[in-house]
Tab-separated table of C-alpha atoms and ligand atoms in Angstrom:
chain	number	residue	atom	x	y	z
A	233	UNK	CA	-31.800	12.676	8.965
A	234	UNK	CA	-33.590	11.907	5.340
A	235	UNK	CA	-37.212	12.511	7.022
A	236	UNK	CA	-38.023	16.282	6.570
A	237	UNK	CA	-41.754	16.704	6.895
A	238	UNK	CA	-42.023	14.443	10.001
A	239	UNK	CA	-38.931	13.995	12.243
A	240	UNK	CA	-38.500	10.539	13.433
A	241	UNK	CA	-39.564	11.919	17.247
A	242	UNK	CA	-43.411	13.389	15.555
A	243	UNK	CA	-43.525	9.997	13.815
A	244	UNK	CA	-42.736	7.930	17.243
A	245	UNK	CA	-45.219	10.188	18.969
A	246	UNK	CA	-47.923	9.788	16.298
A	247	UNK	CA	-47.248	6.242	16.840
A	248	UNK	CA	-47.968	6.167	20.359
A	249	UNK	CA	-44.288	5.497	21.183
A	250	UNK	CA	-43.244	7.741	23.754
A	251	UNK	CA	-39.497	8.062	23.690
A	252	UNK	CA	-38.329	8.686	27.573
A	253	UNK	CA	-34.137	8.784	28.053
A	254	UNK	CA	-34.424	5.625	30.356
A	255	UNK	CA	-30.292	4.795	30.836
A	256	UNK	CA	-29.773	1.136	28.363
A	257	UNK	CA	-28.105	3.283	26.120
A	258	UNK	CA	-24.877	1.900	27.331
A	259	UNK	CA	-25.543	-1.512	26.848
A	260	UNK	CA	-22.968	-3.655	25.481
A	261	UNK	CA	-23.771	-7.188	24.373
A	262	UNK	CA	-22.306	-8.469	27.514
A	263	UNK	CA	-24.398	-6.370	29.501
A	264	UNK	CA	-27.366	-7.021	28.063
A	265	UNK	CA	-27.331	-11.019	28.515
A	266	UNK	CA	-30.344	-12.562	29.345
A	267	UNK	CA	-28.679	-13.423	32.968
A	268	UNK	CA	-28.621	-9.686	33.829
A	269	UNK	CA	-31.368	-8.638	31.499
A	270	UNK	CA	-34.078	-6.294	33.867
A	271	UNK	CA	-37.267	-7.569	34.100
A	272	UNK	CA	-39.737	-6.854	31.314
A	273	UNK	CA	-41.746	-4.155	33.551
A	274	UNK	CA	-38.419	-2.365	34.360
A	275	UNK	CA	-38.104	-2.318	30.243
A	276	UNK	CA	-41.471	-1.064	29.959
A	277	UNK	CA	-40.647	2.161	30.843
A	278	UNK	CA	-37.638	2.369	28.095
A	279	UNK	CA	-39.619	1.757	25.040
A	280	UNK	CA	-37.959	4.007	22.901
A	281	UNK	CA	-34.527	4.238	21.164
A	282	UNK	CA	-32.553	3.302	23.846
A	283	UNK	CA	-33.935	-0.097	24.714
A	284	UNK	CA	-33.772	-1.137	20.665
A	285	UNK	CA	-30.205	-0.080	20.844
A	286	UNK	CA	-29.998	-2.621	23.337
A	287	UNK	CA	-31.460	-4.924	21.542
A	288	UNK	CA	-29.258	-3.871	18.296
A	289	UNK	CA	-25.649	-4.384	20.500
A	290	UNK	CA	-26.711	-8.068	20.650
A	291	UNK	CA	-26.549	-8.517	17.438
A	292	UNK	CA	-23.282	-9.234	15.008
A	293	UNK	CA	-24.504	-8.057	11.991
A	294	UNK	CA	-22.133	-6.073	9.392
A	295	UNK	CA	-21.681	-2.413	9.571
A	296	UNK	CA	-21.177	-2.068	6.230
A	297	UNK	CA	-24.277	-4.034	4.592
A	298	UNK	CA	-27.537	-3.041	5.730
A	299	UNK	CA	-29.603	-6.322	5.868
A	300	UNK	CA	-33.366	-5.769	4.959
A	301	UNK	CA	-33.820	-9.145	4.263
A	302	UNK	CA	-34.488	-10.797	7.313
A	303	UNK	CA	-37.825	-12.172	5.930
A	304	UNK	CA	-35.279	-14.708	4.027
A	305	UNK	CA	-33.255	-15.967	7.172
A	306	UNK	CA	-32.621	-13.818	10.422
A	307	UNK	CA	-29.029	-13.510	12.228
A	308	UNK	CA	-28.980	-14.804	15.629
A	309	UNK	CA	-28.040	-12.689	18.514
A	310	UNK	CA	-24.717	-13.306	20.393
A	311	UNK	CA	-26.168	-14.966	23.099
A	312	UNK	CA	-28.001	-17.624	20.982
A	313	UNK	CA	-24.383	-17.929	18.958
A	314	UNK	CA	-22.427	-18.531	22.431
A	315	UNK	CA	-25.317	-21.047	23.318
A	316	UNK	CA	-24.855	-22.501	20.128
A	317	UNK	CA	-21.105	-22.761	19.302
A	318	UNK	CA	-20.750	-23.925	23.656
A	319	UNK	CA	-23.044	-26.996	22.784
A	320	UNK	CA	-21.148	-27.884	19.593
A	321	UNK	CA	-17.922	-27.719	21.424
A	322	UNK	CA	-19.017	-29.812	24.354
A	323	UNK	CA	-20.553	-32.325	21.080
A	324	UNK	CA	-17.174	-32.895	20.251
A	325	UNK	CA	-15.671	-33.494	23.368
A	326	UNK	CA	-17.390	-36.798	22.415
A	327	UNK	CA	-20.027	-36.700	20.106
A	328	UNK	CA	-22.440	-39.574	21.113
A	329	UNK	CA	-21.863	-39.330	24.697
A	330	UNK	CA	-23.092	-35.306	24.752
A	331	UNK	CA	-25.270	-35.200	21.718
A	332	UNK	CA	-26.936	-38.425	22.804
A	333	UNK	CA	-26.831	-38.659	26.537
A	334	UNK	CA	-26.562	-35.098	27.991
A	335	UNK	CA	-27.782	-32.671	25.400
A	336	UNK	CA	-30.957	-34.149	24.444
A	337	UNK	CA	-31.402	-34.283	27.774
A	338	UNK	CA	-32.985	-30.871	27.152
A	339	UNK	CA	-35.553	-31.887	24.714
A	340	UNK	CA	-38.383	-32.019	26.695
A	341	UNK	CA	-37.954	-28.959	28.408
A	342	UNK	CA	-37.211	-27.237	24.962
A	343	UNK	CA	-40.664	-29.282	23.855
A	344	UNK	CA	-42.555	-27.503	26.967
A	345	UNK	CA	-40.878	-23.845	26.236
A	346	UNK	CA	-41.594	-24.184	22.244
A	347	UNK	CA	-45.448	-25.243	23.415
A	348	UNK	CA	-45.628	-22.296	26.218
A	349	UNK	CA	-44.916	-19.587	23.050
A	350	UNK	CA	-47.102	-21.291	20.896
A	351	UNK	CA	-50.017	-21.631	22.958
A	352	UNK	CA	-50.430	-24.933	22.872
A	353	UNK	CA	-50.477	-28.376	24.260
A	354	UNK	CA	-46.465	-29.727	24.966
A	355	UNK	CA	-47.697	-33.014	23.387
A	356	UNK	CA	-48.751	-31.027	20.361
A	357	UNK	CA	-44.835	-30.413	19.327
A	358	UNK	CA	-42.237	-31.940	17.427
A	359	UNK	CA	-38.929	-30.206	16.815
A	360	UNK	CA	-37.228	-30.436	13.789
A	361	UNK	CA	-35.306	-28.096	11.299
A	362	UNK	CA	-37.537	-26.193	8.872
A	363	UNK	CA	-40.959	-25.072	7.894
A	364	UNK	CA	-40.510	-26.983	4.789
A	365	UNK	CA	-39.802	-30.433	6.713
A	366	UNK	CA	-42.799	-29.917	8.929
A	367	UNK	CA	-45.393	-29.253	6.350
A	368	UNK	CA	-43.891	-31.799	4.335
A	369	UNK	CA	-44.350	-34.321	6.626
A	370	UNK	CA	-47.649	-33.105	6.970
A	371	UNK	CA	-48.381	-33.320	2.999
A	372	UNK	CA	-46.926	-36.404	2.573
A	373	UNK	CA	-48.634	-37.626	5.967
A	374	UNK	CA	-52.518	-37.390	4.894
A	375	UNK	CA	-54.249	-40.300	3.794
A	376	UNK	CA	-55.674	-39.286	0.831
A	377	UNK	CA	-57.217	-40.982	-2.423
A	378	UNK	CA	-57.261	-40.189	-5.970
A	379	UNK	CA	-60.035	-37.646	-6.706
A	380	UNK	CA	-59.916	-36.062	-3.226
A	381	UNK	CA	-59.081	-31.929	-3.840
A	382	UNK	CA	-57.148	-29.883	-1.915
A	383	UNK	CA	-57.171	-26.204	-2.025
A	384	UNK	CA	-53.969	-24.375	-1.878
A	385	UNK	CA	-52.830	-20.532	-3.290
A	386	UNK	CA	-50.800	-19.506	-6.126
A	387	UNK	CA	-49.497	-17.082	-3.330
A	388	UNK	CA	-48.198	-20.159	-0.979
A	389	UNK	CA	-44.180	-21.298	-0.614
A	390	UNK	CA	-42.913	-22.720	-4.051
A	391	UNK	CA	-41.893	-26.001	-1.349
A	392	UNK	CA	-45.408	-26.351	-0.558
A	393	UNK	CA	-46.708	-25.982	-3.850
A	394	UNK	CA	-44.627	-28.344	-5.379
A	395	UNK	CA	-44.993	-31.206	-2.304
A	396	UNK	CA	-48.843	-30.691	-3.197
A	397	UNK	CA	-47.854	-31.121	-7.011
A	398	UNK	CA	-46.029	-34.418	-6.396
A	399	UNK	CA	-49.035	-35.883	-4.920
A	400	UNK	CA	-51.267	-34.384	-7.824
A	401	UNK	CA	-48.440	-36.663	-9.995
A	402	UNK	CA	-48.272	-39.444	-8.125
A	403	UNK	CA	-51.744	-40.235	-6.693
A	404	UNK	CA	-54.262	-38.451	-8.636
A	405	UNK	CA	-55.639	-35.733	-6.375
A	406	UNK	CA	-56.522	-32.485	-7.521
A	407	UNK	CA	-55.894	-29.387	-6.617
A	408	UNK	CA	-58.103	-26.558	-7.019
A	409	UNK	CA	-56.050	-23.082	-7.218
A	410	UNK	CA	-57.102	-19.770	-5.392
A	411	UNK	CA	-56.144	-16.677	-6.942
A	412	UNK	CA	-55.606	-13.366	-4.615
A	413	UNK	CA	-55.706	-9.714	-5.583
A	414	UNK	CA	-53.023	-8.393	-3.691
A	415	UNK	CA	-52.337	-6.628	-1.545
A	416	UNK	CA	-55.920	-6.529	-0.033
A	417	UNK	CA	-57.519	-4.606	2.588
A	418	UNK	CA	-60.750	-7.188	2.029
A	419	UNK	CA	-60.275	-10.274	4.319
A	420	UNK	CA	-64.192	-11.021	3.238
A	421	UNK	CA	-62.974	-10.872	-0.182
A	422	UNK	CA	-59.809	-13.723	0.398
A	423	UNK	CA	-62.208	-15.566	2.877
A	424	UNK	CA	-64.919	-15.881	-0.333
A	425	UNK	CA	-61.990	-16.319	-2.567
A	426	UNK	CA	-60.951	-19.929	-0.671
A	427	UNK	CA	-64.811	-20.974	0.327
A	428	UNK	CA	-65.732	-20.307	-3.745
A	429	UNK	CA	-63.601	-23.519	-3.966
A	430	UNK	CA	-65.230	-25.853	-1.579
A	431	UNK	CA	-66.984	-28.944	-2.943
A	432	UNK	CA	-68.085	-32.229	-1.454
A	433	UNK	CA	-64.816	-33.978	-2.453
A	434	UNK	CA	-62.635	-31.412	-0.092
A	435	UNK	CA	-60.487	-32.855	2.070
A	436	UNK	CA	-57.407	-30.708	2.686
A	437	UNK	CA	-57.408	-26.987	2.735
A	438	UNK	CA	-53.503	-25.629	2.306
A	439	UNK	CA	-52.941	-22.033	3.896
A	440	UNK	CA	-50.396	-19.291	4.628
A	441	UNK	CA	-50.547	-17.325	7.484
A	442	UNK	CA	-48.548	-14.372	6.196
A	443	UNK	CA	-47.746	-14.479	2.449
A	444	UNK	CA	-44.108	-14.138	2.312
A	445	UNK	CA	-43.685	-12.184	-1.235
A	446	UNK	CA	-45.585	-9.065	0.244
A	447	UNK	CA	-46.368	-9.460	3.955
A	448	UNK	CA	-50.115	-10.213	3.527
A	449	UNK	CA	-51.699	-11.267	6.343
A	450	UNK	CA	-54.446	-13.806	5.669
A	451	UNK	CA	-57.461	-14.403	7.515
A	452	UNK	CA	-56.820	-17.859	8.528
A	453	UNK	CA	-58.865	-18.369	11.582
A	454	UNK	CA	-62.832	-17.317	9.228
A	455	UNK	CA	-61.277	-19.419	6.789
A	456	UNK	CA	-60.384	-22.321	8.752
A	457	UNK	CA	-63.879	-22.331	10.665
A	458	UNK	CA	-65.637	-22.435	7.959
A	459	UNK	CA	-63.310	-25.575	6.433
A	460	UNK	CA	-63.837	-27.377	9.773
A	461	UNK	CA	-67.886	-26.911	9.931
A	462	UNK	CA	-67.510	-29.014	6.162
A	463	UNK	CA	-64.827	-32.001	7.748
A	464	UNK	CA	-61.963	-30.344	6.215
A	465	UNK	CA	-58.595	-30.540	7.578
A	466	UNK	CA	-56.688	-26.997	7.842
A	467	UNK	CA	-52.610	-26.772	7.267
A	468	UNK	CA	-51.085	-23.686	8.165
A	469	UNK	CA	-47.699	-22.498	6.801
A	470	UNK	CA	-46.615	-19.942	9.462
A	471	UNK	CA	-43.337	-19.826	8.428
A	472	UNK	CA	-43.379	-16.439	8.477
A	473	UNK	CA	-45.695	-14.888	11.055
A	474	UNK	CA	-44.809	-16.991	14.195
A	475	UNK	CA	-42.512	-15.082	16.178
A	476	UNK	CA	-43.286	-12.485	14.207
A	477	UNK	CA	-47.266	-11.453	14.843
A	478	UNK	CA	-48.457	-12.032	18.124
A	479	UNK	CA	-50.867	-14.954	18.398
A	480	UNK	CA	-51.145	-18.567	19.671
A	481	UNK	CA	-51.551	-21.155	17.380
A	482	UNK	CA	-54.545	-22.314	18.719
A	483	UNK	CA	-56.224	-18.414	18.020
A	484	UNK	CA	-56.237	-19.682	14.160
A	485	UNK	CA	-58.090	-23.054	14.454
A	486	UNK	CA	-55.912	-25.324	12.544
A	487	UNK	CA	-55.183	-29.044	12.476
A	488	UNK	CA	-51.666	-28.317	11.468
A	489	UNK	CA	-49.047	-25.705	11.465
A	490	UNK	CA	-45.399	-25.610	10.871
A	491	UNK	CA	-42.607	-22.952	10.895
A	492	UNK	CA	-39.106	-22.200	10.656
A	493	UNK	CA	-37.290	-20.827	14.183
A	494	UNK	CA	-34.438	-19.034	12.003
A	495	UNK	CA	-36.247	-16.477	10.392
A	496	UNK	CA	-38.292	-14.550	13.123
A	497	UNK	CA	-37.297	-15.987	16.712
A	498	UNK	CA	-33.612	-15.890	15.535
A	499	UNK	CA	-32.822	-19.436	16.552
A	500	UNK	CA	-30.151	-21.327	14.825
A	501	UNK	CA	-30.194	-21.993	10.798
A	502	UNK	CA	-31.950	-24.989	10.667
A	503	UNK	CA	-34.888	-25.223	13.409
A	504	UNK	CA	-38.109	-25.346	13.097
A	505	UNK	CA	-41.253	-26.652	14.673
A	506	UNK	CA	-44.385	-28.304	13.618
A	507	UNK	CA	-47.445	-28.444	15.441
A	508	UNK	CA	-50.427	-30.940	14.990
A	509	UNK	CA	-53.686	-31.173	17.019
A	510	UNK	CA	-53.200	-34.030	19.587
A	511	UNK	CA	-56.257	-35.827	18.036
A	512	UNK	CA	-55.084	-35.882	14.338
A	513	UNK	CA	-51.532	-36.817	15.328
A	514	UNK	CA	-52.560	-40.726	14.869
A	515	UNK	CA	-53.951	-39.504	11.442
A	516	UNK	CA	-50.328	-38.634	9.842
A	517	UNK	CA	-48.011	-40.996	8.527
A	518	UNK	CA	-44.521	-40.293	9.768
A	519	UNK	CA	-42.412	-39.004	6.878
A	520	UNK	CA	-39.454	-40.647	7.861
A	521	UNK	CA	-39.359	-44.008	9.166
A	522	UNK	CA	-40.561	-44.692	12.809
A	523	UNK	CA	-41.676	-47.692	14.708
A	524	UNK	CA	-44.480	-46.629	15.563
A	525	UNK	CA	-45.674	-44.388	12.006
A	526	UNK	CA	-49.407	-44.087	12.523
A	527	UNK	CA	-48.988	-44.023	16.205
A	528	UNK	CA	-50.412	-40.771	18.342
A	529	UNK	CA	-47.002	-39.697	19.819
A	530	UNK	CA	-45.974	-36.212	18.505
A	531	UNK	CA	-42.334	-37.625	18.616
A	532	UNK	CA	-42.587	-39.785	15.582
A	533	UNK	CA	-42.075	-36.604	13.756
A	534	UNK	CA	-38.873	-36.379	15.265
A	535	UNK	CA	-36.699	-39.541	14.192
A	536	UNK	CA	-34.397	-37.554	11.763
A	537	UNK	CA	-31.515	-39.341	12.078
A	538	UNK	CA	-28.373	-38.218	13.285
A	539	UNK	CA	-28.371	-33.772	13.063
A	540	UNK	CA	-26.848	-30.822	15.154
A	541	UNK	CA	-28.268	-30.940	18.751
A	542	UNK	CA	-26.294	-28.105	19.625
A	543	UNK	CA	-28.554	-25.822	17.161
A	544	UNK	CA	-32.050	-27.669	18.315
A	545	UNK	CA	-30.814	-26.780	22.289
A	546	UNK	CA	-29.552	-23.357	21.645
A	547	UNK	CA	-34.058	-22.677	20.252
A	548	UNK	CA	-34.213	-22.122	24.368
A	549	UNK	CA	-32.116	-19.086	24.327
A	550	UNK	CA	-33.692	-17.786	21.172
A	551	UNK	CA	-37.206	-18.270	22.726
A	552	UNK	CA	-35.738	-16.208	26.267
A	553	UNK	CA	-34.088	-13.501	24.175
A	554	UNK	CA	-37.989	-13.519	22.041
A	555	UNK	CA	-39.729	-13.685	25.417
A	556	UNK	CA	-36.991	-10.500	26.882
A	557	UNK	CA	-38.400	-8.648	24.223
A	558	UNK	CA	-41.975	-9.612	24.194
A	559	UNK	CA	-44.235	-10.741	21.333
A	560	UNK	CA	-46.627	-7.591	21.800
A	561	UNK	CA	-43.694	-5.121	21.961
A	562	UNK	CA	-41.457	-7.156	18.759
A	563	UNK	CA	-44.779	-6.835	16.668
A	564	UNK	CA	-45.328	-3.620	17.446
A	565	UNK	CA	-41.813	-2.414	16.790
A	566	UNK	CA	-41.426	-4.147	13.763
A	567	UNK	CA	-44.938	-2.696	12.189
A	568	UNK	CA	-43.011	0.634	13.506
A	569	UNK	CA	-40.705	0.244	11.272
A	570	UNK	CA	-42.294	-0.585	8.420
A	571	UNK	CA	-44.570	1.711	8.352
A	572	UNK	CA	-42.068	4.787	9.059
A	573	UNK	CA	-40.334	3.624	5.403
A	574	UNK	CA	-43.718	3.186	3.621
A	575	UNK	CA	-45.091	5.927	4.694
A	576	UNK	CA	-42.558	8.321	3.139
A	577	UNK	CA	-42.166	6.060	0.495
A	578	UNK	CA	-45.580	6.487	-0.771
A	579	UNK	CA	-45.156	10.204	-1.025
A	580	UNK	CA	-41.642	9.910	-3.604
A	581	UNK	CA	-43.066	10.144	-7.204
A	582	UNK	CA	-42.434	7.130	-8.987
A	583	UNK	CA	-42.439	4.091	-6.260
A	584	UNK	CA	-44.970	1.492	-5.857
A	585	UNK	CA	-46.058	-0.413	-2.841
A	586	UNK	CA	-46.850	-3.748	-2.802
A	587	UNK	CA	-48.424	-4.322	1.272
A	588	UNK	CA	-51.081	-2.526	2.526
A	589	UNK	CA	-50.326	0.221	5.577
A	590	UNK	CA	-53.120	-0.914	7.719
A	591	UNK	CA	-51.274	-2.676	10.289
A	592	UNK	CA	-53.701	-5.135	10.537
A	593	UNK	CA	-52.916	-6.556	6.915
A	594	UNK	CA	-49.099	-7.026	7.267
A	595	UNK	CA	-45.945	-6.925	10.013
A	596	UNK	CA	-42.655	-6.169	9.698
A	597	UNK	CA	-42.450	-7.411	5.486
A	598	UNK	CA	-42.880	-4.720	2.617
A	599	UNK	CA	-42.960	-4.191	-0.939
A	600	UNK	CA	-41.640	-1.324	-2.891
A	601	UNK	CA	-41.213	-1.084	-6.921
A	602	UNK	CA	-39.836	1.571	-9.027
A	603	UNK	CA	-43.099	2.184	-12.359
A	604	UNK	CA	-41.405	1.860	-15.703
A	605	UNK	CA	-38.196	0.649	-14.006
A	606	UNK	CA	-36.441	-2.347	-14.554
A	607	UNK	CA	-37.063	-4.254	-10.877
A	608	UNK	CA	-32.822	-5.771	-11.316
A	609	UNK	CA	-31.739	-2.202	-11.673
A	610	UNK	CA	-33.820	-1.220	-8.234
A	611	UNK	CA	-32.160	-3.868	-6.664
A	612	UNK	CA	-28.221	-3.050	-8.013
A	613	UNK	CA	-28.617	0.668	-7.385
A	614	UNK	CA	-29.718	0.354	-3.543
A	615	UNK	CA	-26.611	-2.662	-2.608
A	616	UNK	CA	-24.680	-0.573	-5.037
A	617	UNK	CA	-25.013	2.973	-3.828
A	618	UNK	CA	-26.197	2.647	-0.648
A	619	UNK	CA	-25.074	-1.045	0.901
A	620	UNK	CA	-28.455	-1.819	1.150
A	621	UNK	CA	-29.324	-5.793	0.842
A	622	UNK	CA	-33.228	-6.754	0.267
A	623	UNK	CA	-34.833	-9.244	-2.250
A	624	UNK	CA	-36.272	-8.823	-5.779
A	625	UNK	CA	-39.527	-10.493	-5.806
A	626	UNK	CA	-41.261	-10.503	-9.053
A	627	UNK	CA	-44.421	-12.892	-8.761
A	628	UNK	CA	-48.385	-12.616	-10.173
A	629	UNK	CA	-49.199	-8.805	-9.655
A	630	UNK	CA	-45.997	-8.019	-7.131
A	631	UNK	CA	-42.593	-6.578	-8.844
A	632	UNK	CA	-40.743	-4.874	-6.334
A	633	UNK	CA	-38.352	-5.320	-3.578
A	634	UNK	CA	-39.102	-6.863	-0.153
A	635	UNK	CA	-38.311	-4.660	2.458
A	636	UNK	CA	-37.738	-6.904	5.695
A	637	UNK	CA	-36.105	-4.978	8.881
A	638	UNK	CA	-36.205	-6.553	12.603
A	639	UNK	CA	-35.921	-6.121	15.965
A	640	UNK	CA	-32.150	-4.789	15.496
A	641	UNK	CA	-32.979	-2.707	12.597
A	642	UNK	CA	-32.280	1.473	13.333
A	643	UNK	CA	-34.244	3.982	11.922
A	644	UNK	CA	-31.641	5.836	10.199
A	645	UNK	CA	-31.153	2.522	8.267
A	646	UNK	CA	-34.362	2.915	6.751
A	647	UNK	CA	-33.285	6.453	6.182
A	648	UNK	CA	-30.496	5.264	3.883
A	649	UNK	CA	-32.879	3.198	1.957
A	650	UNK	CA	-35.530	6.026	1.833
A	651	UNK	CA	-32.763	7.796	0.784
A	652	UNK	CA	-31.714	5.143	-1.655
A	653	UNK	CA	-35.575	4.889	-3.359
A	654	UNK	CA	-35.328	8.521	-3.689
A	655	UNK	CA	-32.520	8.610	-5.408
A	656	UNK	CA	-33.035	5.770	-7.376
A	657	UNK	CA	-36.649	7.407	-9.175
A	658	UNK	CA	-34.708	10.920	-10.071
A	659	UNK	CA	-31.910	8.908	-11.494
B	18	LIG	C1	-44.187	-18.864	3.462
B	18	LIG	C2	-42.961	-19.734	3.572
B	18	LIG	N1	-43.128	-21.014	3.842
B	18	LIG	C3	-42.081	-21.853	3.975
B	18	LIG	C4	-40.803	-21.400	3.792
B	18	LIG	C5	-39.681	-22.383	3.868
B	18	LIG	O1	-38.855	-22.127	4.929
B	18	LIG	P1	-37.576	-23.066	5.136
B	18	LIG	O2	-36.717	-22.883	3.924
B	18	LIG	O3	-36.956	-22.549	6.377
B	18	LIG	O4	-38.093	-24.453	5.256
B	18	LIG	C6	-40.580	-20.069	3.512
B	18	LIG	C7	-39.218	-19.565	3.329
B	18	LIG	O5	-38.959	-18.418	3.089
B	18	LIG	C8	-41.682	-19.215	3.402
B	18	LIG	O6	-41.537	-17.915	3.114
């Protein structure tokens, strides 16, 4: 155990997490399919370490690397792998008869379990493979003129930025630049930040609901109000809070929203949603060619060509696995985690944190630098000495390395990275 001041059970107490020796401890990933899976208020009762190890057995991830970069792309658990690799064997029994006639078969029920997690209408869904392909479509989808100005971060997704950039290019809008002090533990302050750039010729205002270089948590709904009480439309790049934080996309007031399914609900590589307010659907031009482009049916979004159905139907077991768990109890176990690290991080001499600890400001993602260090060398030492695998990010005011564990990640994995900082500073 690397914690010395405050055992893990003092921490787990202080957080409110009782931790009472309810019997999962033997689960095996067999056991603990979904089909024989107790019912959440059984669980309720086992909130401690023996219901995450549970939740760890599903998982297939390497003994010998510890992945704290789950922020980039998550693994799946086994049962979302069976679901996926059984559909992709009964595709090629014969492709166009399973893909085509019985697989997507399951679309709309997929549609209607995507929309019950989200919070929103069914009709307010398309399902396609990435964050990046839904808020693209969005971008590219506006009508907008030369002159109009759209507001957008220096924070936001590279993807995003340069989507906006290609319009800037192309068409002659402009696009006015916020600049964020973070981390921040001032939502007024990022609120005033993005209104300070509203002007009569606004049309579009471009936002991420958690920034994904430090885990910032922006204050999307105040920011989006005020947008909509000036006629301007609100895009929302939740590719990394949804499935991660609890809400409903409707709690943040948006037109339009899109996210990826493999990084936090652990669907397969390459899903991804996008949502758009039923009465602005007619407003966006399909990206990709459709009969019917300007037409008010969500499912325009959706003709992209010929792609795996066996990953787009195995989203419904990620989204029962997600649902097993429960959004409340993931979110809270994930800021758990994060905050056990950081908070004995920011007592070794010599590290540097990049997220706030007020779990109101970020989730599971952190950000921890080494002063006077060389940020590569951070990053060699820990997969070097200690197995440990995260991500250098080095962007505006944040040099240090993103700390990302989830749901299967163990305390005493953090404990090799604490242990890993630690040594990294005396060294
Ligand atoms: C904030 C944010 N938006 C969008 C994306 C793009 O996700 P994808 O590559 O799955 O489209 C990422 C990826 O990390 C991200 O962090």
């Amino acid at each position: 155990m690397y914690i010395s001041g405050m055992n893990r059970r003092n921490f787990l107490h202080q957080m409110g997490l009782a931790v009472p020796a309810v019997g999962l401890a033997a689960m095996t990933p067999e056991a603990f399919s979904l089909k024989t899976c107790p019912e959440i208020s059984e669980l309720q009762t086992a909130e401690g370490d023996d219901f995450w190890n549970g939740i760890k057995s599903s998982f297939t991830v390497s003994p010998n690397i510890i992945n704290l970069n789950n922020g980039g792309v998550s693994p799946q658990p086994l049962q979302v792998q069976n679901a996926h690799i059984r559909f992709y064997q009964y595709s090629n029994e014969a492709p166009s008869y399973y893909m085509w006639r019985i697989l997507d078969q399951g679309r709309e029920s997929l549609r209607a379990q995507l929309a019950k997690i989200a919070g929103c209408d069914t009709e307010e869904i398309a399902i396609n493979r990435n964050a990046t392909e839904g808020l693209n479509s969005v971008i590219f989808g506006l009508n907008l003129a030369k002159g109009d100005e759209v507001i957008l971060g220096k924070y936001d997704y590279p993807n995003m930025m340069n989507a906006w950039k290609q319009r800037e290019k192309r068409e002659g809008i402009i696009l006015k630049w916020v600049e964020l002090d973070l981390p921040s533990e001032n939502p007024q302050a990022i609120i005033d930040a993005y209104i300070a750039q509203f002007s009569d010729r606004t049309k579009v205002i471009h936002l991420t609901h958690m920034i994904n270089w430090n885990g910032q948590i922006l204050p999307v709904k105040e920011i989006a109000r005020k947008a909509k009480a000036r006629g301007i439309e609100v895009i929302v790049d939740a590719a990394h809070s949804f499935g991660h934080i609890d809400f409903k996309i409707p709690d943040l007031e948006c037109d339009y929203l899109a996210t990826s399914l493999h990084k936090w609900l652990c669907a397969p590589f390459g899903s991804g949603l996008l949502y758009v307010r039923k009465e602005k659907i007619s407003k966006v031009w399909a990206l990709l060619s459709s009969p019917e482009p300007d037409g008010s049916d969500i499912r325009k979004f959706e003709s992209l060509g010929t792609r795996s159905f066996a990953s787009e139907m195995a989203i419904g077991t990620a989204i029962d696995f997600h649902e097993m768990i429960g959004a409340k109890r993931k979110a809270d176990r994930l800021t758990d985690l994060r905050l056990y690290w950081m908070r004995e991080a920011a007592g070794i001499k010599g590290l540097k944190l990049y997220t706030s600890m007020n779990p109101d400001y970020s989730c599971a993602i952190g950000v921890v630098g080494a002063e006077g260090r060389e940020l590569s060398d951070l990053d060699q030492f820990l997969f070097n000495k200690k197995g440990i695998h995260a991500v250098a990010i080095n962007i505006e005011k944040i040099t240090g390395m993103r700390i990302t564990p989830h749901v299967y990640t163990s305390f005493s994995d953090l404990d090799r990275l604490l242990e890993g900082l630690s040594d990294f500073v005396r060294s």
